[in-house]
Coordinates of C-alpha atoms in Angstrom, one line a residue:
M1 CA -27.0 -48.4 57.4
T2 CA -28.6 -51.5 56.0
R3 CA -30.4 -53.6 58.6
L4 CA -29.1 -57.1 59.2
V5 CA -32.2 -59.2 58.5
P6 CA -33.1 -57.6 55.1
F7 CA -29.4 -57.9 54.2
L8 CA -29.4 -61.6 55.0
R9 CA -32.6 -62.2 53.1
R10 CA -31.0 -60.6 50.0
Q11 CA -27.9 -62.9 50.3
G12 CA -30.1 -66.0 49.5
T13 CA -32.0 -68.8 51.2
N14 CA -29.0 -70.7 52.6
C15 CA -27.5 -67.7 54.2
Y16 CA -30.7 -66.6 55.8
S17 CA -31.6 -70.2 57.0
S18 CA -28.1 -70.6 58.5
F19 CA -28.6 -67.4 60.4
L20 CA -32.0 -68.6 61.7
R21 CA -30.6 -71.9 62.9
H22 CA -27.8 -70.2 64.7
F23 CA -30.1 -67.7 66.2
H24 CA -32.6 -70.3 67.4
S25 CA -30.0 -72.4 69.1
N26 CA -30.1 -69.9 72.0
P27 CA -33.6 -68.3 71.9
P28 CA -34.2 -65.4 74.3
S29 CA -35.8 -66.5 77.6
L30 CA -39.1 -65.2 78.7
F31 CA -38.5 -66.2 82.3
S32 CA -36.7 -64.2 84.8
T33 CA -33.9 -65.8 86.8
P34 CA -33.8 -65.8 90.6
N35 CA -31.0 -63.3 90.5
P36 CA -31.5 -61.0 87.5
P37 CA -28.3 -59.9 85.8
I38 CA -27.1 -56.4 86.0
P39 CA -28.4 -54.4 83.0
T40 CA -25.8 -54.0 80.2
D41 CA -25.0 -50.6 78.7
L42 CA -27.1 -51.6 75.7
Q43 CA -30.1 -52.3 77.9
L44 CA -29.7 -49.1 79.7
Q45 CA -29.6 -47.3 76.4
L46 CA -32.8 -49.0 75.3
L47 CA -34.5 -47.9 78.5
G48 CA -33.7 -44.3 77.8
Y49 CA -34.7 -44.5 74.1
S50 CA -38.1 -46.0 75.1
K51 CA -38.9 -42.8 76.9
S52 CA -37.5 -40.3 74.5
G53 CA -37.1 -41.9 71.1
F54 CA -34.0 -42.1 68.9
R55 CA -32.4 -39.0 67.4
K56 CA -32.7 -40.5 63.9
L57 CA -34.2 -43.6 62.4
D58 CA -30.9 -45.1 61.4
D59 CA -29.9 -45.3 65.1
A60 CA -33.0 -47.5 65.6
F61 CA -31.9 -49.9 62.8
N62 CA -28.4 -50.0 64.1
M63 CA -29.7 -50.8 67.6
F64 CA -31.9 -53.6 66.3
D65 CA -28.9 -55.2 64.4
E66 CA -26.8 -55.0 67.6
M67 CA -29.6 -56.6 69.6
L68 CA -29.8 -59.5 67.3
Q69 CA -26.1 -60.2 67.6
T70 CA -26.0 -60.0 71.4
R71 CA -25.3 -63.1 73.3
P72 CA -26.9 -64.3 75.5
P73 CA -30.0 -63.1 73.6
L74 CA -31.8 -60.2 75.0
P75 CA -35.2 -60.7 76.6
V76 CA -38.4 -59.6 74.9
I77 CA -38.8 -56.6 77.2
N78 CA -35.8 -55.0 75.5
F79 CA -37.3 -55.5 72.0
N80 CA -40.5 -53.9 73.4
Q81 CA -38.5 -50.9 74.5
L82 CA -37.1 -50.6 70.9
L83 CA -40.6 -50.6 69.5
S84 CA -41.8 -48.1 72.1
A85 CA -39.0 -45.8 71.1
L86 CA -40.2 -45.9 67.5
V87 CA -43.8 -45.2 68.6
K88 CA -42.5 -42.1 70.5
M89 CA -41.0 -41.0 67.1
K90 CA -44.4 -41.8 65.4
H91 CA -42.7 -44.2 63.0
Y92 CA -45.5 -46.6 63.2
S93 CA -44.9 -48.4 60.0
V94 CA -41.2 -48.9 60.9
A95 CA -42.3 -50.4 64.2
V96 CA -44.6 -52.8 62.5
S97 CA -41.8 -53.8 60.0
L98 CA -39.4 -54.6 62.9
F99 CA -42.2 -56.5 64.6
T100 CA -42.5 -58.6 61.5
D101 CA -38.8 -59.3 61.5
M102 CA -39.1 -60.4 65.1
C103 CA -41.8 -62.9 64.1
Y104 CA -39.6 -64.2 61.3
L105 CA -36.7 -64.7 63.7
R106 CA -39.0 -66.3 66.2
I107 CA -38.1 -64.0 69.0
P108 CA -40.5 -64.9 71.8
L109 CA -43.2 -62.3 71.9
N110 CA -45.5 -61.4 74.7
I111 CA -48.8 -59.6 75.0
I112 CA -47.1 -56.2 75.3
T113 CA -45.3 -56.7 72.0
F114 CA -48.6 -57.5 70.3
S115 CA -50.2 -54.5 72.0
I116 CA -47.6 -52.1 70.6
A117 CA -47.9 -53.6 67.1
I118 CA -51.7 -53.3 67.2
D119 CA -51.5 -49.7 68.4
C120 CA -49.2 -48.9 65.5
C121 CA -51.6 -50.5 63.0
C122 CA -54.4 -48.4 64.4
H123 CA -52.3 -45.2 64.1
S124 CA -51.6 -46.2 60.5
H125 CA -55.3 -46.6 59.8
R126 CA -54.8 -50.3 59.1
L127 CA -57.5 -51.9 61.3
D128 CA -57.5 -55.0 59.1
Y129 CA -53.9 -55.6 60.2
A130 CA -54.7 -54.8 63.8
F131 CA -57.4 -57.5 63.9
S132 CA -55.2 -60.0 62.2
L133 CA -52.7 -59.5 65.0
L134 CA -55.5 -60.1 67.5
A135 CA -56.0 -63.4 65.8
G136 CA -52.3 -64.0 66.1
I137 CA -52.5 -63.5 69.8
F138 CA -55.0 -66.4 70.1
K139 CA -52.9 -68.5 67.8
R140 CA -49.9 -68.2 70.0
G141 CA -51.9 -69.2 73.0
L142 CA -51.8 -65.8 74.6
V143 CA -54.8 -64.2 76.2
P144 CA -55.6 -60.6 75.1
D145 CA -56.3 -58.3 78.1
A146 CA -58.4 -55.2 78.5
F147 CA -55.5 -53.0 77.3
V148 CA -55.5 -54.8 73.9
Y149 CA -59.2 -54.3 73.4
N150 CA -59.0 -50.7 74.5
I151 CA -56.5 -50.1 71.7
L152 CA -58.8 -51.7 69.2
I153 CA -61.9 -49.9 70.4
R154 CA -60.0 -46.6 70.3
G155 CA -58.8 -47.4 66.8
L156 CA -62.3 -48.1 65.6
L157 CA -63.6 -44.9 67.2
S158 CA -60.8 -42.8 65.8
Q159 CA -61.9 -43.8 62.3
R160 CA -65.6 -43.1 63.2
K161 CA -66.5 -46.8 63.1
S162 CA -68.6 -46.4 66.2
D163 CA -71.0 -49.2 65.2
E164 CA -68.2 -51.7 64.9
A165 CA -66.7 -50.5 68.2
E166 CA -70.1 -50.9 69.9
V167 CA -70.4 -54.5 68.5
L168 CA -67.0 -55.4 69.8
F169 CA -67.7 -53.8 73.2
K170 CA -71.0 -55.7 73.6
K171 CA -69.3 -58.9 72.5
L172 CA -66.8 -58.5 75.3
I173 CA -69.5 -58.0 77.8
V174 CA -71.9 -60.8 76.6
F175 CA -69.3 -63.5 76.1
K176 CA -67.3 -62.3 79.1
E177 CA -64.1 -62.5 77.1
I178 CA -62.7 -59.8 79.5
E179 CA -64.1 -57.8 82.4
P180 CA -64.2 -54.3 81.0
D181 CA -62.4 -51.9 83.3
V182 CA -62.8 -48.2 83.8
V183 CA -60.4 -47.5 81.0
T184 CA -62.4 -49.6 78.6
F185 CA -65.6 -47.9 79.5
T186 CA -64.1 -44.4 79.4
T187 CA -62.5 -45.1 76.0
M188 CA -65.8 -46.2 74.7
I189 CA -67.7 -43.3 76.2
N190 CA -65.2 -40.7 74.9
G191 CA -65.3 -42.2 71.4
L192 CA -69.1 -42.2 71.3
A193 CA -69.3 -38.6 72.6
K194 CA -66.8 -37.4 70.0
T195 CA -68.6 -39.1 67.1
G196 CA -72.0 -37.6 68.0
H197 CA -73.5 -40.5 69.9
A198 CA -74.0 -38.6 73.1
A199 CA -77.1 -40.4 74.1
M200 CA -75.4 -43.8 73.8
A201 CA -72.4 -42.4 75.8
L202 CA -74.7 -41.4 78.6
W203 CA -76.4 -44.8 78.6
L204 CA -73.1 -46.5 78.8
F205 CA -72.0 -44.3 81.7
N206 CA -75.2 -45.3 83.6
Y207 CA -74.6 -49.0 82.7
M208 CA -71.0 -48.7 84.0
E209 CA -72.2 -47.4 87.4
D210 CA -75.0 -50.1 87.6
N211 CA -72.4 -52.8 87.1
D212 CA -70.0 -51.8 89.9
C213 CA -67.4 -50.2 87.7
K214 CA -66.7 -46.8 89.3
P215 CA -66.2 -43.9 86.9
N216 CA -63.1 -41.9 87.4
K217 CA -62.5 -38.2 86.9
I218 CA -61.8 -38.6 83.2
T219 CA -65.1 -40.5 82.7
Y220 CA -67.1 -37.8 84.5
S221 CA -65.4 -35.0 82.6
T222 CA -66.0 -36.7 79.3
V223 CA -69.7 -37.1 79.9
I224 CA -70.0 -33.5 81.2
H225 CA -68.3 -32.2 78.1
S226 CA -70.7 -34.2 75.9
L227 CA -73.7 -32.9 77.7
C228 CA -72.5 -29.3 77.4
K229 CA -71.9 -29.7 73.7
R230 CA -75.6 -30.7 73.4
G231 CA -76.7 -27.7 75.3
L232 CA -77.7 -29.8 78.4
V233 CA -75.8 -27.6 80.9
N234 CA -78.2 -28.2 83.7
E235 CA -77.7 -32.0 83.4
A236 CA -74.0 -31.4 83.3
L237 CA -74.2 -29.4 86.5
E238 CA -76.2 -32.2 88.2
L239 CA -73.6 -34.8 87.1
H240 CA -70.8 -32.5 88.5
S241 CA -72.6 -32.3 91.8
K242 CA -72.9 -36.1 91.9
M243 CA -69.2 -36.4 91.1
V244 CA -68.3 -34.2 94.1
R245 CA -70.6 -36.0 96.4
K246 CA -68.9 -39.3 95.5
G247 CA -65.5 -37.8 96.5
I248 CA -64.1 -37.5 93.0
V249 CA -62.3 -34.2 92.8
P250 CA -62.9 -32.3 89.5
D251 CA -60.2 -30.5 87.7
V252 CA -60.0 -27.5 85.3
M253 CA -61.0 -29.9 82.4
T254 CA -64.2 -30.7 84.2
Y255 CA -65.2 -27.0 84.8
T256 CA -64.2 -25.6 81.5
P257 CA -67.0 -27.1 79.3
I258 CA -69.6 -26.1 82.0
I259 CA -68.4 -22.5 81.9
Q260 CA -68.4 -22.7 78.1
G261 CA -72.0 -23.9 78.0
L262 CA -73.2 -21.3 80.4
C263 CA -71.5 -18.5 78.5
T264 CA -72.9 -19.7 75.2
S265 CA -76.3 -19.6 76.8
E266 CA -75.5 -16.1 78.1
K267 CA -76.0 -17.2 81.7
W268 CA -73.2 -14.8 82.8
E269 CA -74.0 -14.8 86.6
E270 CA -74.1 -18.6 86.7
A271 CA -70.9 -18.9 84.8
A272 CA -69.2 -16.4 87.2
Q273 CA -70.6 -18.4 90.1
V274 CA -69.1 -21.7 88.7
L275 CA -65.8 -19.9 88.3
K276 CA -65.9 -18.6 91.9
Q277 CA -66.7 -22.1 93.1
M278 CA -63.9 -23.5 91.1
I279 CA -61.3 -21.1 92.6
D280 CA -62.6 -20.6 96.2
D281 CA -64.3 -23.9 97.1
M282 CA -62.2 -26.4 95.0
N283 CA -58.9 -24.5 95.0
I284 CA -58.6 -25.1 91.2
S285 CA -56.7 -22.5 89.3
P286 CA -58.3 -21.6 85.9
N287 CA -56.1 -21.8 82.9
V288 CA -55.8 -19.3 80.0
H289 CA -58.4 -21.2 78.0
T290 CA -60.9 -20.9 80.8
F291 CA -60.5 -17.1 80.9
N292 CA -60.5 -16.9 77.1
I293 CA -64.0 -18.4 77.1
F294 CA -65.3 -15.5 79.2
V295 CA -63.4 -12.9 77.1
D296 CA -64.8 -14.4 73.9
A297 CA -68.3 -14.7 75.2
Y298 CA -68.4 -11.1 76.6
S299 CA -66.8 -9.8 73.4
K300 CA -69.4 -11.4 71.1
A301 CA -72.2 -10.1 73.3
G302 CA -70.8 -6.6 73.1
K303 CA -69.9 -6.5 76.8
L304 CA -66.6 -4.8 76.3
D305 CA -66.1 -3.6 79.9
D306 CA -66.7 -7.2 81.2
A307 CA -64.2 -8.6 78.7
K308 CA -61.5 -6.0 79.9
R309 CA -62.3 -6.9 83.5
V310 CA -61.7 -10.6 82.8
I311 CA -58.3 -9.7 81.3
K312 CA -57.4 -7.7 84.4
I313 CA -58.3 -10.7 86.6
M314 CA -56.0 -12.8 84.4
D315 CA -53.1 -10.5 85.0
E316 CA -53.8 -10.5 88.7
N317 CA -53.8 -14.3 88.8
G318 CA -50.6 -14.6 86.8
K319 CA -52.2 -15.9 83.6
C320 CA -50.8 -14.0 80.6
P321 CA -53.3 -13.2 77.9
D322 CA -52.4 -14.8 74.6
I323 CA -53.2 -14.0 71.0
I324 CA -56.7 -15.6 71.3
T325 CA -57.5 -13.3 74.2
Y326 CA -56.6 -10.2 72.4
N327 CA -58.2 -11.3 69.1
S328 CA -61.5 -11.6 71.0
L329 CA -61.0 -8.2 72.6
L330 CA -60.3 -6.7 69.2
E331 CA -63.5 -8.2 67.9
A332 CA -65.4 -6.5 70.7
Y333 CA -64.0 -3.1 69.8
C334 CA -64.7 -3.6 66.1
L335 CA -68.3 -4.6 66.8
Q336 CA -68.8 -1.3 68.6
G337 CA -66.9 0.7 66.0
Q338 CA -64.2 1.7 68.5
F339 CA -61.2 1.4 66.2
D340 CA -59.0 3.7 68.2
G341 CA -59.5 1.3 71.1
A342 CA -58.6 -1.6 68.7
L343 CA -55.4 0.1 67.8
D344 CA -54.6 0.6 71.5
V345 CA -55.0 -3.2 71.9
L346 CA -52.5 -3.7 69.1
N347 CA -50.1 -1.5 70.9
T348 CA -50.6 -3.5 74.1
M349 CA -49.9 -6.7 72.2
A350 CA -46.7 -5.2 70.8
H351 CA -45.6 -4.1 74.3
R352 CA -46.2 -7.7 75.6
M353 CA -44.3 -9.2 72.6
I354 CA -47.5 -10.9 71.3
I355 CA -47.2 -11.1 67.6
P356 CA -50.5 -10.5 65.8
D357 CA -51.7 -13.2 63.3
C358 CA -53.7 -12.9 60.1
Y359 CA -56.9 -13.3 62.1
T360 CA -56.0 -10.2 64.1
Y361 CA -55.8 -8.0 61.0
N362 CA -58.8 -9.6 59.3
I363 CA -61.0 -8.8 62.3
L364 CA -59.9 -5.2 62.1
L365 CA -60.1 -4.8 58.3
H366 CA -63.5 -6.6 58.1
G367 CA -64.8 -4.4 60.9
L368 CA -63.8 -1.2 59.2
C369 CA -65.3 -2.3 55.9
Q370 CA -68.5 -3.3 57.6
V371 CA -69.1 0.1 59.0
G372 CA -68.4 1.8 55.6
R373 CA -64.8 2.8 56.3
P374 CA -62.9 0.7 53.7
V375 CA -60.4 3.5 52.8
E376 CA -59.3 3.6 56.4
A377 CA -59.0 -0.2 56.2
L378 CA -56.8 0.2 53.2
A379 CA -54.6 2.8 54.9
F380 CA -54.3 0.4 57.9
F381 CA -53.3 -2.4 55.6
Y382 CA -50.4 -0.4 54.2
K383 CA -49.3 0.6 57.7
V384 CA -49.3 -3.1 58.7
R385 CA -47.4 -4.0 55.6
G386 CA -44.8 -1.2 56.2
Q387 CA -44.1 -2.7 59.6
G388 CA -43.3 -6.0 58.1
H389 CA -46.3 -8.0 59.4
Q390 CA -47.7 -11.0 57.7
V391 CA -51.1 -11.0 55.9
D392 CA -52.8 -13.8 54.1
Y393 CA -55.1 -14.2 51.1
V394 CA -58.2 -13.5 53.1
T395 CA -56.8 -10.0 54.0
Y396 CA -56.7 -9.0 50.3
R397 CA -60.1 -10.4 49.5
T398 CA -61.6 -8.7 52.6
L399 CA -60.3 -5.4 51.4
L400 CA -61.3 -5.8 47.8
D401 CA -64.8 -6.8 48.8
G402 CA -65.1 -3.9 51.2
L403 CA -63.9 -1.4 48.7
C404 CA -66.3 -2.7 46.0
K405 CA -69.3 -2.9 48.2
N406 CA -68.7 0.7 49.3
Q407 CA -68.3 1.9 45.7
Y408 CA -64.6 2.6 45.8
V409 CA -64.0 0.6 42.6
V410 CA -61.1 2.6 41.3
K411 CA -59.2 2.0 44.6
A412 CA -60.2 -1.7 44.4
L413 CA -58.8 -2.0 40.9
S414 CA -55.6 -0.2 42.0
F415 CA -55.3 -2.5 45.1
F416 CA -55.8 -5.5 42.8
K417 CA -52.7 -4.5 40.9
V418 CA -50.8 -4.2 44.2
M419 CA -52.0 -7.7 45.2
K420 CA -50.6 -9.2 41.9
C421 CA -47.4 -7.2 42.2
N422 CA -46.8 -8.7 45.6
G423 CA -47.0 -12.2 44.1
V424 CA -50.5 -13.1 45.4
I425 CA -52.3 -15.0 42.6
P426 CA -56.0 -14.1 42.3
D427 CA -58.5 -16.9 42.5
K428 CA -62.0 -17.2 41.0
D429 CA -63.7 -15.5 44.0
T430 CA -61.4 -12.5 43.8
Y431 CA -62.1 -12.0 40.1
N432 CA -65.8 -12.3 40.6
I433 CA -65.8 -9.8 43.5
L434 CA -64.1 -7.2 41.3
I435 CA -66.2 -7.9 38.2
R436 CA -69.4 -7.5 40.3
G437 CA -68.0 -4.3 41.7
C438 CA -67.4 -2.9 38.2
L439 CA -70.8 -4.0 36.9
R440 CA -72.6 -2.3 39.8
N441 CA -70.7 0.9 39.2
K442 CA -71.1 0.8 35.4
K443 CA -67.4 0.3 34.8
Y444 CA -68.2 -2.1 31.9
N445 CA -64.8 -1.7 30.1
E446 CA -62.9 -2.7 33.3
A447 CA -65.3 -5.6 33.8
C448 CA -64.7 -6.7 30.3
G449 CA -60.9 -6.7 30.8
L450 CA -61.2 -8.6 34.1
I451 CA -63.4 -11.3 32.4
D452 CA -60.7 -11.8 29.7
E453 CA -58.0 -12.1 32.4
M454 CA -60.2 -14.4 34.5
V455 CA -60.9 -16.8 31.6
D456 CA -57.2 -16.6 30.6
H457 CA -56.4 -18.0 34.1
G458 CA -59.0 -20.8 33.6
F459 CA -61.8 -19.5 35.8
L460 CA -65.5 -18.8 35.0
A461 CA -68.0 -16.3 36.4
D462 CA -70.0 -17.6 39.3
T463 CA -73.8 -17.6 39.7
F464 CA -73.8 -14.3 41.6
T465 CA -72.0 -12.6 38.7
T466 CA -74.1 -14.1 36.0
S467 CA -77.3 -13.3 37.9
L468 CA -76.2 -9.6 38.2
L469 CA -75.4 -9.5 34.5
Q470 CA -78.8 -10.8 33.6
I471 CA -80.4 -8.1 35.7
L472 CA -78.4 -5.4 34.1
L473 CA -79.2 -6.7 30.6
S474 CA -82.9 -6.5 31.4
E475 CA -82.4 -2.8 32.3
E476 CA -79.8 -1.8 29.8
A477 CA -80.2 -4.2 26.9
Q478 CA -78.8 -1.8 24.3
D479 CA -75.5 -0.9 26.1
P480 CA -72.8 -2.1 23.6
T481 CA -70.2 -2.9 26.3
L482 CA -72.7 -4.8 28.4
L483 CA -73.7 -6.8 25.4
A484 CA -70.0 -7.5 24.7
I485 CA -69.6 -8.8 28.3
H486 CA -72.6 -11.0 27.7
Q487 CA -71.0 -12.3 24.5
K488 CA -67.7 -13.0 26.3
C489 CA -69.6 -15.0 29.0
L490 CA -71.3 -17.0 26.3
Q491 CA -68.1 -17.7 24.5
S492 CA -66.3 -18.8 27.7
G493 CA -69.1 -21.2 28.4
T494 CA -70.3 -19.5 31.6
Y495 CA -74.0 -19.9 30.9
K496 CA -73.5 -23.5 29.5
E497 CA -71.8 -24.4 32.7
K498 CA -74.6 -22.9 34.7
H499 CA -77.0 -25.2 32.9
G500 CA -75.0 -28.3 33.6
V501 CA -73.0 -28.8 30.4
H502 CA -69.4 -29.8 30.7
I503 CA -67.0 -26.9 29.8
S504 CA -63.3 -27.1 29.1
K505 CA -61.5 -24.1 30.6
I506 CA -59.7 -21.8 28.2
V507 CA -56.0 -21.5 29.1
H508 CA -53.2 -20.0 27.1
S509 CA -50.4 -22.5 26.5
H510 CA -47.6 -20.2 27.7
R511 CA -49.0 -19.9 31.3
P512 CA -50.5 -22.8 33.3
A513 CA -53.8 -22.1 35.0
P514 CA -53.5 -22.2 38.8
N515 CA -56.0 -24.3 40.7
S516 CA -58.6 -22.5 42.7
V517 CA -57.7 -22.9 46.3
S518 CA -59.1 -21.8 49.6
S519 CA -57.4 -19.3 51.9
N520 CA -56.3 -22.0 54.2
D521 CA -54.3 -23.6 51.3
L522 CA -52.4 -20.5 50.4
P523 CA -49.0 -19.6 52.0
Y524 CA -48.7 -16.5 54.0
V525 CA -47.2 -13.5 52.2
E526 CA -44.6 -11.8 54.2
F527 CA -44.0 -8.1 53.5
S528 CA -40.9 -6.2 54.3
S529 CA -40.8 -2.5 55.0
K530 CA -39.4 -2.1 51.5
P531 CA -41.9 -3.5 49.0
V532 CA -40.1 -5.2 46.1
L533 CA -42.4 -4.8 43.2
H534 CA -44.8 -2.1 44.0
K535 CA -43.7 0.9 46.0
V536 CA -46.5 2.6 47.9
N537 CA -46.1 5.8 49.9
L538 CA -48.1 5.7 53.1
D539 CA -48.6 9.5 53.2
D540 CA -50.1 9.4 49.7
V541 CA -52.4 6.6 50.7
C542 CA -53.5 8.4 53.8
S543 CA -54.2 11.6 51.9
D544 CA -56.0 9.7 49.2
A545 CA -58.2 8.2 51.9
N546 CA -59.8 11.6 52.3
A547 CA -60.7 11.8 48.7
G548 CA -63.3 9.9 46.7
D549 CA -62.9 7.7 43.6
T550 CA -62.3 9.5 40.3
D551 CA -65.7 8.3 39.0
Q552 CA -67.7 9.2 42.1
D553 CA -66.6 11.8 44.7
R554 CA -67.3 10.1 48.0
G555 CA -65.8 11.7 51.1
V556 CA -65.3 9.5 54.2

């Protein structure tokens, strides 16, 4: 539905001016009456929308039109509720648009209205508009409070404009435009800490205390987190003790970065002691993230038994392990080469209805390839695929790399065909992995064909491939196929590109070249138990896993 104000503007100047004169004859009052009227149904609706947001954007426009036609005019608090509802919906630009309409209609605005509009500008990354609205506050004779400046400082810090935020903050202090409160200080400290200005954040924390502005729990937790990120865990512990002495009760967000810092430093006993203090002395229940820190740290350190013990404690405390917990445990099993144990973890996940993600499988496949068992990794891949699980592009590339590095090039080339049949488009890195595998195993004809295909897709060999080719040429300069590969690279411009000359990619007109993208940009590929384009028998794959490549018999 078309909004009323833009509609009137389109009708012409006279229509719009007549509406304004009629509207201004009874402007909304900013002052409350001795006996406030009973809220209307419209006002009660606005109160609800301000907390939950509208179901759809048109409802907000319709509500705004209805508010403009209401007589007597609604107070500004109701218009603020409308803007707040749009903020809940994250329609920041729409909120600013309606704020502009309110200005045109000369609806009396208060400092809260401006605060909402400034906040929307900051969320829309339009700090220039936000500061223009600050000037508008002064122009209307209003006085910005600490809340307004908190929004502006937070907006500057969110866009990593820490220097500008610091200048604004110091100006507020020096010229005493406001008396910074604990929220202002905490906002500034949090922003400085997140943008890498930990030393400045700590100085500001001390300044805050020296100027009789008492830090709260959030302030302490922010500084403690900043110190732990810098590896200053002892200083964080001292600040924690100071916090407790002053009667400020820490929470799980206070303890978690300390535990993280201690585990990162492999101070296991101290970390366990902090956890015990957290539970027994402070009666604070750790969350799943706190336990996951221990599981991850123990797993990376190879302390598999300790990691399993933590998961047992989680169960005893009613904290259900999640996908992050089990991924860390899987990593521990893979690091120790205990792949049967890793499969048991997968079964446990299935029993607990926890769906493995791509990272789960990539841990397992990478681990198998690292210990020289890529054929088992390949068999596991087909098993995962047959069960309908999702895999991503990294999974394919991990397997191809593992097969090539362990000299299973024939299987790698066969798997490459499977990859393409399943609709996964190879990128530059995939081609180069295969080409290097072929070159190392003297499969020059296959390498030659892959180079043709790679160039056809608009890609060029990378420096690792060209360097390997140069080494092989120095050893086998008279090999005709190797010389042909060298010639193809020259024709495709590989060496020219290496020396800084601009090269146009060669692409056939009948097929556009896909852009080279990272694994994060590619969609997941979901496999069903019935592959569509490439049928693979799991039994055949498993039996094939016990045999070597055709060119080189390598038993597992």
